Amino acid sequence: DTEVTQTPKHLVMGMTNKKSLKCEQHMGHRAMYWYKQKAKKPPELMFVYSYEKLSINESVPSRFSPECPNSSLLNLHLHALQPEDSALYLCASRRVQEIRTEAFFGQGTRLTVV
Amino acid sequence: TQLLEQSPQFLSIQEGENLTVYCNSSSVFSSLQWYRQEPGEGPVLLVTVVTGGEVKKLKRLTFQFGDARKDSSLHITAAQPGDTGLYLCAGAEGSNYKLTFGKGTLLTVNP
């Protein structure tokens, strides 16, 4: 099983709304990632959690708030977003014990901020 | 932060042609991955290369990792319209949890 599940697949929210994106994996991976991707561009790293602790924050605005409740789940809480935050948000997970540490991605959440 | 230069950024070819995509860095990576992504979907892992000089084949796709582990290439033989997509290389930075992506190659294979 190499599946990373993201919900919802699509989300439309207003600039005053609060919403959350969810990500789940059952591969025992102890590193989990949030990426933001604009059309025809590569994914941009936002956050990395390792062993359920935030290890990398790529200077992401505080209107994005990550949370890792346990080793299988990763959330991204959204509040007061701007239209330019509209993008595909990708979750990924990865083993950390080996040098061959490929990441597996979910299908993404297509977010539109209106 | 280690940078990965990927080229070409755009490639439009006819069905049956061959192509090569390059991924280069001035830094050494502990491993390098190639992904393929279709619009609106997440990247799908194609291959991981770890050893310098390594060559891996996946049907019509051939992946090579440079001897110094600073560069990689993806060669597609007899491209098909189903190969259309965004091809991304990504490098793992040693014991750091970071995964760095190249800018991607948008490949279009015309029937």
PDB file of C-alpha atoms in Angstrom:
ATOM      1  CA  ASP A   1       0.000   0.000   0.000  1.00  0.00           C
ATOM      2  CA  THR A   2       1.634   3.243  -1.164  1.00  0.00           C
ATOM      3  CA  GLU A   3      -1.449   5.389  -0.828  1.00  0.00           C
ATOM      4  CA  VAL A   4      -1.640   8.871   0.567  1.00  0.00           C
ATOM      5  CA  THR A   5      -5.256  10.028   0.835  1.00  0.00           C
ATOM      6  CA  GLN A   6      -6.203  13.694   0.745  1.00  0.00           C
ATOM      7  CA  THR A   7      -9.610  15.194   1.406  1.00  0.00           C
ATOM      8  CA  PRO A   8     -11.405  17.049   0.069  1.00  0.00           C
ATOM      9  CA  LYS A   9     -10.401  16.791  -3.593  1.00  0.00           C
ATOM     10  CA  HIS A  10     -11.851  20.224  -4.359  1.00  0.00           C
ATOM     11  CA  LEU A  11     -12.545  23.154  -2.038  1.00  0.00           C
ATOM     12  CA  VAL A  12     -13.966  26.615  -2.699  1.00  0.00           C
ATOM     13  CA  MET A  13     -13.779  29.046   0.206  1.00  0.00           C
ATOM     14  CA  GLY A  14     -14.335  32.711   0.850  1.00  0.00           C
ATOM     15  CA  MET A  15     -11.655  34.964   2.255  1.00  0.00           C
ATOM     16  CA  THR A  16     -13.308  35.018   5.680  1.00  0.00           C
ATOM     17  CA  ASN A  17     -13.855  31.258   5.926  1.00  0.00           C
ATOM     18  CA  LYS A  18     -12.008  28.731   8.067  1.00  0.00           C
ATOM     19  CA  LYS A  19     -11.438  25.317   6.497  1.00  0.00           C
ATOM     20  CA  SER A  20      -9.087  22.364   6.891  1.00  0.00           C
ATOM     21  CA  LEU A  21      -7.329  20.043   4.485  1.00  0.00           C
ATOM     22  CA  LYS A  22      -6.697  16.483   5.598  1.00  0.00           C
ATOM     23  CA  CYS A  23      -4.064  13.922   4.691  1.00  0.00           C
ATOM     24  CA  GLU A  24      -3.748  10.302   5.804  1.00  0.00           C
ATOM     25  CA  GLN A  25      -1.210   7.536   5.204  1.00  0.00           C
ATOM     26  CA  HIS A  26      -0.802   4.069   6.694  1.00  0.00           C
ATOM     27  CA  MET A  27       2.666   3.219   5.414  1.00  0.00           C
ATOM     28  CA  GLY A  28       4.366   3.928   8.731  1.00  0.00           C
ATOM     29  CA  HIS A  29       6.148   6.929   7.243  1.00  0.00           C
ATOM     30  CA  ARG A  30       7.383   9.327   9.914  1.00  0.00           C
ATOM     31  CA  ALA A  31       7.954  12.337   7.657  1.00  0.00           C
ATOM     32  CA  MET A  32       4.969  14.157   6.195  1.00  0.00           C
ATOM     33  CA  TYR A  33       4.905  17.180   3.937  1.00  0.00           C
ATOM     34  CA  TRP A  34       2.658  19.940   2.669  1.00  0.00           C
ATOM     35  CA  TYR A  35       3.420  21.397  -0.748  1.00  0.00           C
ATOM     36  CA  LYS A  36       1.699  24.156  -2.713  1.00  0.00           C
ATOM     37  CA  GLN A  37       1.642  23.937  -6.505  1.00  0.00           C
ATOM     38  CA  LYS A  38       0.571  26.496  -9.108  1.00  0.00           C
ATOM     39  CA  ALA A  39      -0.337  25.399 -12.636  1.00  0.00           C
ATOM     40  CA  LYS A  40       2.610  24.119 -14.712  1.00  0.00           C
ATOM     41  CA  LYS A  41       5.047  24.870 -11.879  1.00  0.00           C
ATOM     42  CA  PRO A  42       6.884  22.471  -9.555  1.00  0.00           C
ATOM     43  CA  PRO A  43       5.603  21.864  -6.026  1.00  0.00           C
ATOM     44  CA  GLU A  44       6.814  24.391  -3.452  1.00  0.00           C
ATOM     45  CA  LEU A  45       7.574  23.091   0.012  1.00  0.00           C
ATOM     46  CA  MET A  46       5.510  24.595   2.823  1.00  0.00           C
ATOM     47  CA  PHE A  47       5.955  22.409   5.912  1.00  0.00           C
ATOM     48  CA  VAL A  48       7.694  19.206   6.973  1.00  0.00           C
ATOM     49  CA  TYR A  49       6.779  17.120  10.010  1.00  0.00           C
ATOM     50  CA  SER A  50       9.135  14.457  11.254  1.00  0.00           C
ATOM     51  CA  TYR A  51       8.096  12.152  14.079  1.00  0.00           C
ATOM     52  CA  GLU A  52       4.977  14.314  14.502  1.00  0.00           C
ATOM     53  CA  LYS A  53       7.004  17.464  15.184  1.00  0.00           C
ATOM     54  CA  LEU A  54       7.290  20.453  12.868  1.00  0.00           C
ATOM     55  CA  SER A  55      10.848  20.381  11.510  1.00  0.00           C
ATOM     56  CA  ILE A  56      10.657  22.771   8.543  1.00  0.00           C
ATOM     57  CA  ASN A  57       8.474  25.838   7.965  1.00  0.00           C
ATOM     58  CA  GLU A  58       9.410  27.538   4.706  1.00  0.00           C
ATOM     59  CA  SER A  59       8.354  30.997   5.917  1.00  0.00           C
ATOM     60  CA  VAL A  60       4.714  30.259   5.234  1.00  0.00           C
ATOM     61  CA  PRO A  61       2.189  32.976   6.235  1.00  0.00           C
ATOM     62  CA  SER A  62       0.380  32.306   9.497  1.00  0.00           C
ATOM     63  CA  ARG A  63      -2.957  32.036   7.699  1.00  0.00           C
ATOM     64  CA  PHE A  64      -1.757  28.466   6.990  1.00  0.00           C
ATOM     65  CA  SER A  65      -1.514  26.401  10.167  1.00  0.00           C
ATOM     66  CA  PRO A  66      -0.321  22.790  10.030  1.00  0.00           C
ATOM     67  CA  GLU A  67      -1.106  20.117  12.567  1.00  0.00           C
ATOM     68  CA  CYS A  68       0.054  16.509  12.960  1.00  0.00           C
ATOM     69  CA  PRO A  69      -2.260  14.793  15.489  1.00  0.00           C
ATOM     70  CA  ASN A  70      -0.577  11.392  15.081  1.00  0.00           C
ATOM     71  CA  SER A  71       1.855   9.542  12.837  1.00  0.00           C
ATOM     72  CA  SER A  72      -0.811   8.808  10.198  1.00  0.00           C
ATOM     73  CA  LEU A  73      -2.569  12.146   9.939  1.00  0.00           C
ATOM     74  CA  LEU A  74      -1.604  15.603   8.758  1.00  0.00           C
ATOM     75  CA  ASN A  75      -3.923  18.601   8.633  1.00  0.00           C
ATOM     76  CA  LEU A  76      -3.601  22.062   7.152  1.00  0.00           C
ATOM     77  CA  HIS A  77      -5.877  24.656   8.725  1.00  0.00           C
ATOM     78  CA  LEU A  78      -6.787  27.611   6.540  1.00  0.00           C
ATOM     79  CA  HIS A  79      -8.037  30.994   7.719  1.00  0.00           C
ATOM     80  CA  ALA A  80      -8.401  34.383   6.036  1.00  0.00           C
ATOM     81  CA  LEU A  81      -6.837  33.242   2.763  1.00  0.00           C
ATOM     82  CA  GLN A  82      -6.273  35.443  -0.255  1.00  0.00           C
ATOM     83  CA  PRO A  83      -7.234  34.708  -3.882  1.00  0.00           C
ATOM     84  CA  GLU A  84      -3.538  34.219  -4.709  1.00  0.00           C
ATOM     85  CA  ASP A  85      -3.536  31.240  -2.312  1.00  0.00           C
ATOM     86  CA  SER A  86      -5.637  29.347  -4.858  1.00  0.00           C
ATOM     87  CA  ALA A  87      -3.543  26.339  -5.899  1.00  0.00           C
ATOM     88  CA  LEU A  88      -3.207  22.567  -5.731  1.00  0.00           C
ATOM     89  CA  TYR A  89      -2.162  21.565  -2.214  1.00  0.00           C
ATOM     90  CA  LEU A  90      -0.239  18.321  -2.061  1.00  0.00           C
ATOM     91  CA  CYS A  91       0.512  16.096   0.886  1.00  0.00           C
ATOM     92  CA  ALA A  92       3.402  13.635   0.789  1.00  0.00           C
ATOM     93  CA  SER A  93       4.941  11.113   3.130  1.00  0.00           C
ATOM     94  CA  ARG A  94       8.316   9.477   3.305  1.00  0.00           C
ATOM     95  CA  ARG A  95      10.324   6.946   5.332  1.00  0.00           C
ATOM     96  CA  VAL A  96      13.172   8.582   7.195  1.00  0.00           C
ATOM     97  CA  GLN A  97      15.264   5.636   8.283  1.00  0.00           C
ATOM     98  CA  GLU A  98      16.858   4.874   4.913  1.00  0.00           C
ATOM     99  CA  ILE A  99      18.896   6.760   2.340  1.00  0.00           C
ATOM    100  CA  ARG A 100      16.464   5.649  -0.398  1.00  0.00           C
ATOM    101  CA  THR A 101      13.787   8.001   0.831  1.00  0.00           C
ATOM    102  CA  GLU A 102      11.324   8.495  -1.982  1.00  0.00           C
ATOM    103  CA  ALA A 103       8.190  10.475  -1.209  1.00  0.00           C
ATOM    104  CA  PHE A 104       4.682   9.365  -2.066  1.00  0.00           C
ATOM    105  CA  PHE A 105       2.120  12.008  -2.898  1.00  0.00           C
ATOM    106  CA  GLY A 106      -1.615  12.257  -2.493  1.00  0.00           C
ATOM    107  CA  GLN A 107      -3.855  13.370  -5.337  1.00  0.00           C
ATOM    108  CA  GLY A 108      -4.030  16.859  -3.941  1.00  0.00           C
ATOM    109  CA  THR A 109      -6.740  19.307  -2.945  1.00  0.00           C
ATOM    110  CA  ARG A 110      -7.638  21.885  -5.576  1.00  0.00           C
ATOM    111  CA  LEU A 111      -8.297  25.040  -3.527  1.00  0.00           C
ATOM    112  CA  THR A 112     -10.062  28.090  -4.914  1.00  0.00           C
ATOM    113  CA  VAL A 113     -10.291  31.219  -2.772  1.00  0.00           C
ATOM    114  CA  VAL A 114     -13.026  33.628  -3.842  1.00  0.00           C
TER     115      VAL A 114
ATOM    116  CA  THR B   1      19.379  24.997  -0.210  1.00  0.00           C
ATOM    117  CA  GLN B   2      20.516  22.722  -3.011  1.00  0.00           C
ATOM    118  CA  LEU B   3      19.174  23.635  -6.456  1.00  0.00           C
ATOM    119  CA  LEU B   4      18.178  21.309  -9.269  1.00  0.00           C
ATOM    120  CA  GLU B   5      18.268  22.648 -12.823  1.00  0.00           C
ATOM    121  CA  GLN B   6      15.959  20.761 -15.124  1.00  0.00           C
ATOM    122  CA  SER B   7      15.927  21.059 -18.921  1.00  0.00           C
ATOM    123  CA  PRO B   8      14.217  21.519 -21.227  1.00  0.00           C
ATOM    124  CA  GLN B   9      11.256  23.198 -19.523  1.00  0.00           C
ATOM    125  CA  PHE B  10       8.930  22.539 -22.448  1.00  0.00           C
ATOM    126  CA  LEU B  11       9.071  19.802 -25.069  1.00  0.00           C
ATOM    127  CA  SER B  12       6.555  19.077 -27.822  1.00  0.00           C
ATOM    128  CA  ILE B  13       7.272  16.062 -30.041  1.00  0.00           C
ATOM    129  CA  GLN B  14       5.549  13.642 -32.384  1.00  0.00           C
ATOM    130  CA  GLU B  15       4.578  10.124 -31.428  1.00  0.00           C
ATOM    131  CA  GLY B  16       7.454   7.707 -32.013  1.00  0.00           C
ATOM    132  CA  GLU B  17      10.261  10.197 -31.368  1.00  0.00           C
ATOM    133  CA  ASN B  18      12.883   9.809 -28.655  1.00  0.00           C
ATOM    134  CA  LEU B  19      13.673  12.439 -26.014  1.00  0.00           C
ATOM    135  CA  THR B  20      15.952  13.109 -23.067  1.00  0.00           C
ATOM    136  CA  VAL B  21      15.292  15.264 -20.012  1.00  0.00           C
ATOM    137  CA  TYR B  22      18.187  16.456 -17.854  1.00  0.00           C
ATOM    138  CA  CYS B  23      18.424  17.260 -14.162  1.00  0.00           C
ATOM    139  CA  ASN B  24      21.633  18.914 -12.944  1.00  0.00           C
ATOM    140  CA  SER B  25      22.988  20.286  -9.703  1.00  0.00           C
ATOM    141  CA  SER B  26      26.272  21.573  -8.326  1.00  0.00           C
ATOM    142  CA  SER B  27      25.562  19.646  -5.121  1.00  0.00           C
ATOM    143  CA  VAL B  28      25.590  15.958  -4.259  1.00  0.00           C
ATOM    144  CA  PHE B  29      22.296  14.244  -3.501  1.00  0.00           C
ATOM    145  CA  SER B  30      21.907  11.108  -1.408  1.00  0.00           C
ATOM    146  CA  SER B  31      19.152   9.980  -3.769  1.00  0.00           C
ATOM    147  CA  LEU B  32      17.170  11.359  -6.662  1.00  0.00           C
ATOM    148  CA  GLN B  33      13.626  10.644  -7.735  1.00  0.00           C
ATOM    149  CA  TRP B  34      11.747  11.125 -10.987  1.00  0.00           C
ATOM    150  CA  TYR B  35       8.013  11.790 -10.923  1.00  0.00           C
ATOM    151  CA  ARG B  36       5.340  12.191 -13.587  1.00  0.00           C
ATOM    152  CA  GLN B  37       2.333  14.395 -12.945  1.00  0.00           C
ATOM    153  CA  GLU B  38      -0.894  14.842 -14.875  1.00  0.00           C
ATOM    154  CA  PRO B  39      -2.986  18.039 -14.534  1.00  0.00           C
ATOM    155  CA  GLY B  40      -4.931  18.210 -11.270  1.00  0.00           C
ATOM    156  CA  GLU B  41      -3.303  15.060  -9.891  1.00  0.00           C
ATOM    157  CA  GLY B  42      -0.429  14.429  -7.504  1.00  0.00           C
ATOM    158  CA  PRO B  43       3.046  13.455  -8.752  1.00  0.00           C
ATOM    159  CA  VAL B  44       3.486   9.718  -9.263  1.00  0.00           C
ATOM    160  CA  LEU B  45       6.872   8.195  -8.461  1.00  0.00           C
ATOM    161  CA  LEU B  46       8.604   6.641 -11.460  1.00  0.00           C
ATOM    162  CA  VAL B  47      11.994   5.684 -10.049  1.00  0.00           C
ATOM    163  CA  THR B  48      14.553   6.343  -7.309  1.00  0.00           C
ATOM    164  CA  VAL B  49      18.285   6.292  -8.049  1.00  0.00           C
ATOM    165  CA  VAL B  50      20.790   6.057  -5.239  1.00  0.00           C
ATOM    166  CA  THR B  51      24.152   4.801  -6.531  1.00  0.00           C
ATOM    167  CA  GLY B  52      26.448   6.912  -8.726  1.00  0.00           C
ATOM    168  CA  GLY B  53      26.447   5.582 -12.297  1.00  0.00           C
ATOM    169  CA  GLU B  54      23.227   3.667 -11.735  1.00  0.00           C
ATOM    170  CA  VAL B  55      20.999   2.971 -14.749  1.00  0.00           C
ATOM    171  CA  LYS B  56      17.395   1.859 -14.331  1.00  0.00           C
ATOM    172  CA  LYS B  57      14.896   0.905 -17.026  1.00  0.00           C
ATOM    173  CA  LEU B  58      11.132   1.084 -16.796  1.00  0.00           C
ATOM    174  CA  LYS B  59       9.696  -0.186 -20.108  1.00  0.00           C
ATOM    175  CA  ARG B  60      10.526   2.619 -22.606  1.00  0.00           C
ATOM    176  CA  LEU B  61      11.995   4.882 -19.906  1.00  0.00           C
ATOM    177  CA  THR B  62      15.700   4.795 -19.015  1.00  0.00           C
ATOM    178  CA  PHE B  63      16.991   6.675 -15.963  1.00  0.00           C
ATOM    179  CA  GLN B  64      20.621   7.388 -15.237  1.00  0.00           C
ATOM    180  CA  PHE B  65      22.317   8.830 -12.132  1.00  0.00           C
ATOM    181  CA  GLY B  66      25.639  10.564 -12.718  1.00  0.00           C
ATOM    182  CA  ASP B  67      28.833   9.084 -11.279  1.00  0.00           C
ATOM    183  CA  ALA B  68      29.194  12.020  -8.880  1.00  0.00           C
ATOM    184  CA  ARG B  69      25.490  11.886  -7.870  1.00  0.00           C
ATOM    185  CA  LYS B  70      24.982  15.489  -8.988  1.00  0.00           C
ATOM    186  CA  ASP B  71      22.969  14.903 -12.158  1.00  0.00           C
ATOM    187  CA  SER B  72      20.462  12.570 -13.729  1.00  0.00           C
ATOM    188  CA  SER B  73      18.737  11.996 -17.034  1.00  0.00           C
ATOM    189  CA  LEU B  74      15.484  10.472 -18.226  1.00  0.00           C
ATOM    190  CA  HIS B  75      15.361   9.061 -21.752  1.00  0.00           C
ATOM    191  CA  ILE B  76      12.084   8.030 -23.365  1.00  0.00           C
ATOM    192  CA  THR B  77      12.172   5.812 -26.447  1.00  0.00           C
ATOM    193  CA  ALA B  78       9.364   5.900 -29.012  1.00  0.00           C
ATOM    194  CA  ALA B  79       7.232   8.380 -27.076  1.00  0.00           C
ATOM    195  CA  GLN B  80       3.472   7.871 -27.003  1.00  0.00           C
ATOM    196  CA  PRO B  81       0.640  10.352 -26.332  1.00  0.00           C
ATOM    197  CA  GLY B  82       0.144   8.649 -22.954  1.00  0.00           C
ATOM    198  CA  ASP B  83       3.607   9.895 -21.933  1.00  0.00           C
ATOM    199  CA  THR B  84       2.289  13.477 -21.951  1.00  0.00           C
ATOM    200  CA  GLY B  85       2.686  15.146 -18.567  1.00  0.00           C
ATOM    201  CA  LEU B  86       4.918  17.145 -16.253  1.00  0.00           C
ATOM    202  CA  TYR B  87       8.140  15.307 -15.434  1.00  0.00           C
ATOM    203  CA  LEU B  88       9.808  16.328 -12.180  1.00  0.00           C
ATOM    204  CA  CYS B  89      13.151  15.388 -10.710  1.00  0.00           C
ATOM    205  CA  ALA B  90      13.566  15.687  -6.949  1.00  0.00           C
ATOM    206  CA  GLY B  91      16.594  15.301  -4.756  1.00  0.00           C
ATOM    207  CA  ALA B  92      16.899  14.250  -1.128  1.00  0.00           C
ATOM    208  CA  GLU B  93      19.387  16.348   0.838  1.00  0.00           C
ATOM    209  CA  GLY B  94      21.308  13.835   2.944  1.00  0.00           C
ATOM    210  CA  SER B  95      19.833  13.469   6.412  1.00  0.00           C
ATOM    211  CA  ASN B  96      17.736  16.600   5.979  1.00  0.00           C
ATOM    212  CA  TYR B  97      14.068  15.829   5.471  1.00  0.00           C
ATOM    213  CA  LYS B  98      13.861  18.291   2.614  1.00  0.00           C
ATOM    214  CA  LEU B  99      12.999  17.118  -0.894  1.00  0.00           C
ATOM    215  CA  THR B 100      14.055  19.647  -3.548  1.00  0.00           C
ATOM    216  CA  PHE B 101      12.288  19.725  -6.917  1.00  0.00           C
ATOM    217  CA  GLY B 102      13.556  20.815 -10.301  1.00  0.00           C
ATOM    218  CA  LYS B 103      11.358  23.212 -12.295  1.00  0.00           C
ATOM    219  CA  GLY B 104       9.880  20.378 -14.295  1.00  0.00           C
ATOM    220  CA  THR B 105       9.637  19.459 -17.968  1.00  0.00           C
ATOM    221  CA  LEU B 106       6.220  19.771 -19.569  1.00  0.00           C
ATOM    222  CA  LEU B 107       6.125  17.084 -22.256  1.00  0.00           C
ATOM    223  CA  THR B 108       3.489  16.944 -24.983  1.00  0.00           C
ATOM    224  CA  VAL B 109       3.476  13.965 -27.332  1.00  0.00           C
ATOM    225  CA  ASN B 110       1.304  14.607 -30.376  1.00  0.00           C
ATOM    226  CA  PRO B 111      -0.408  11.702 -32.157  1.00  0.00           C
TER     227      PRO B 111
END
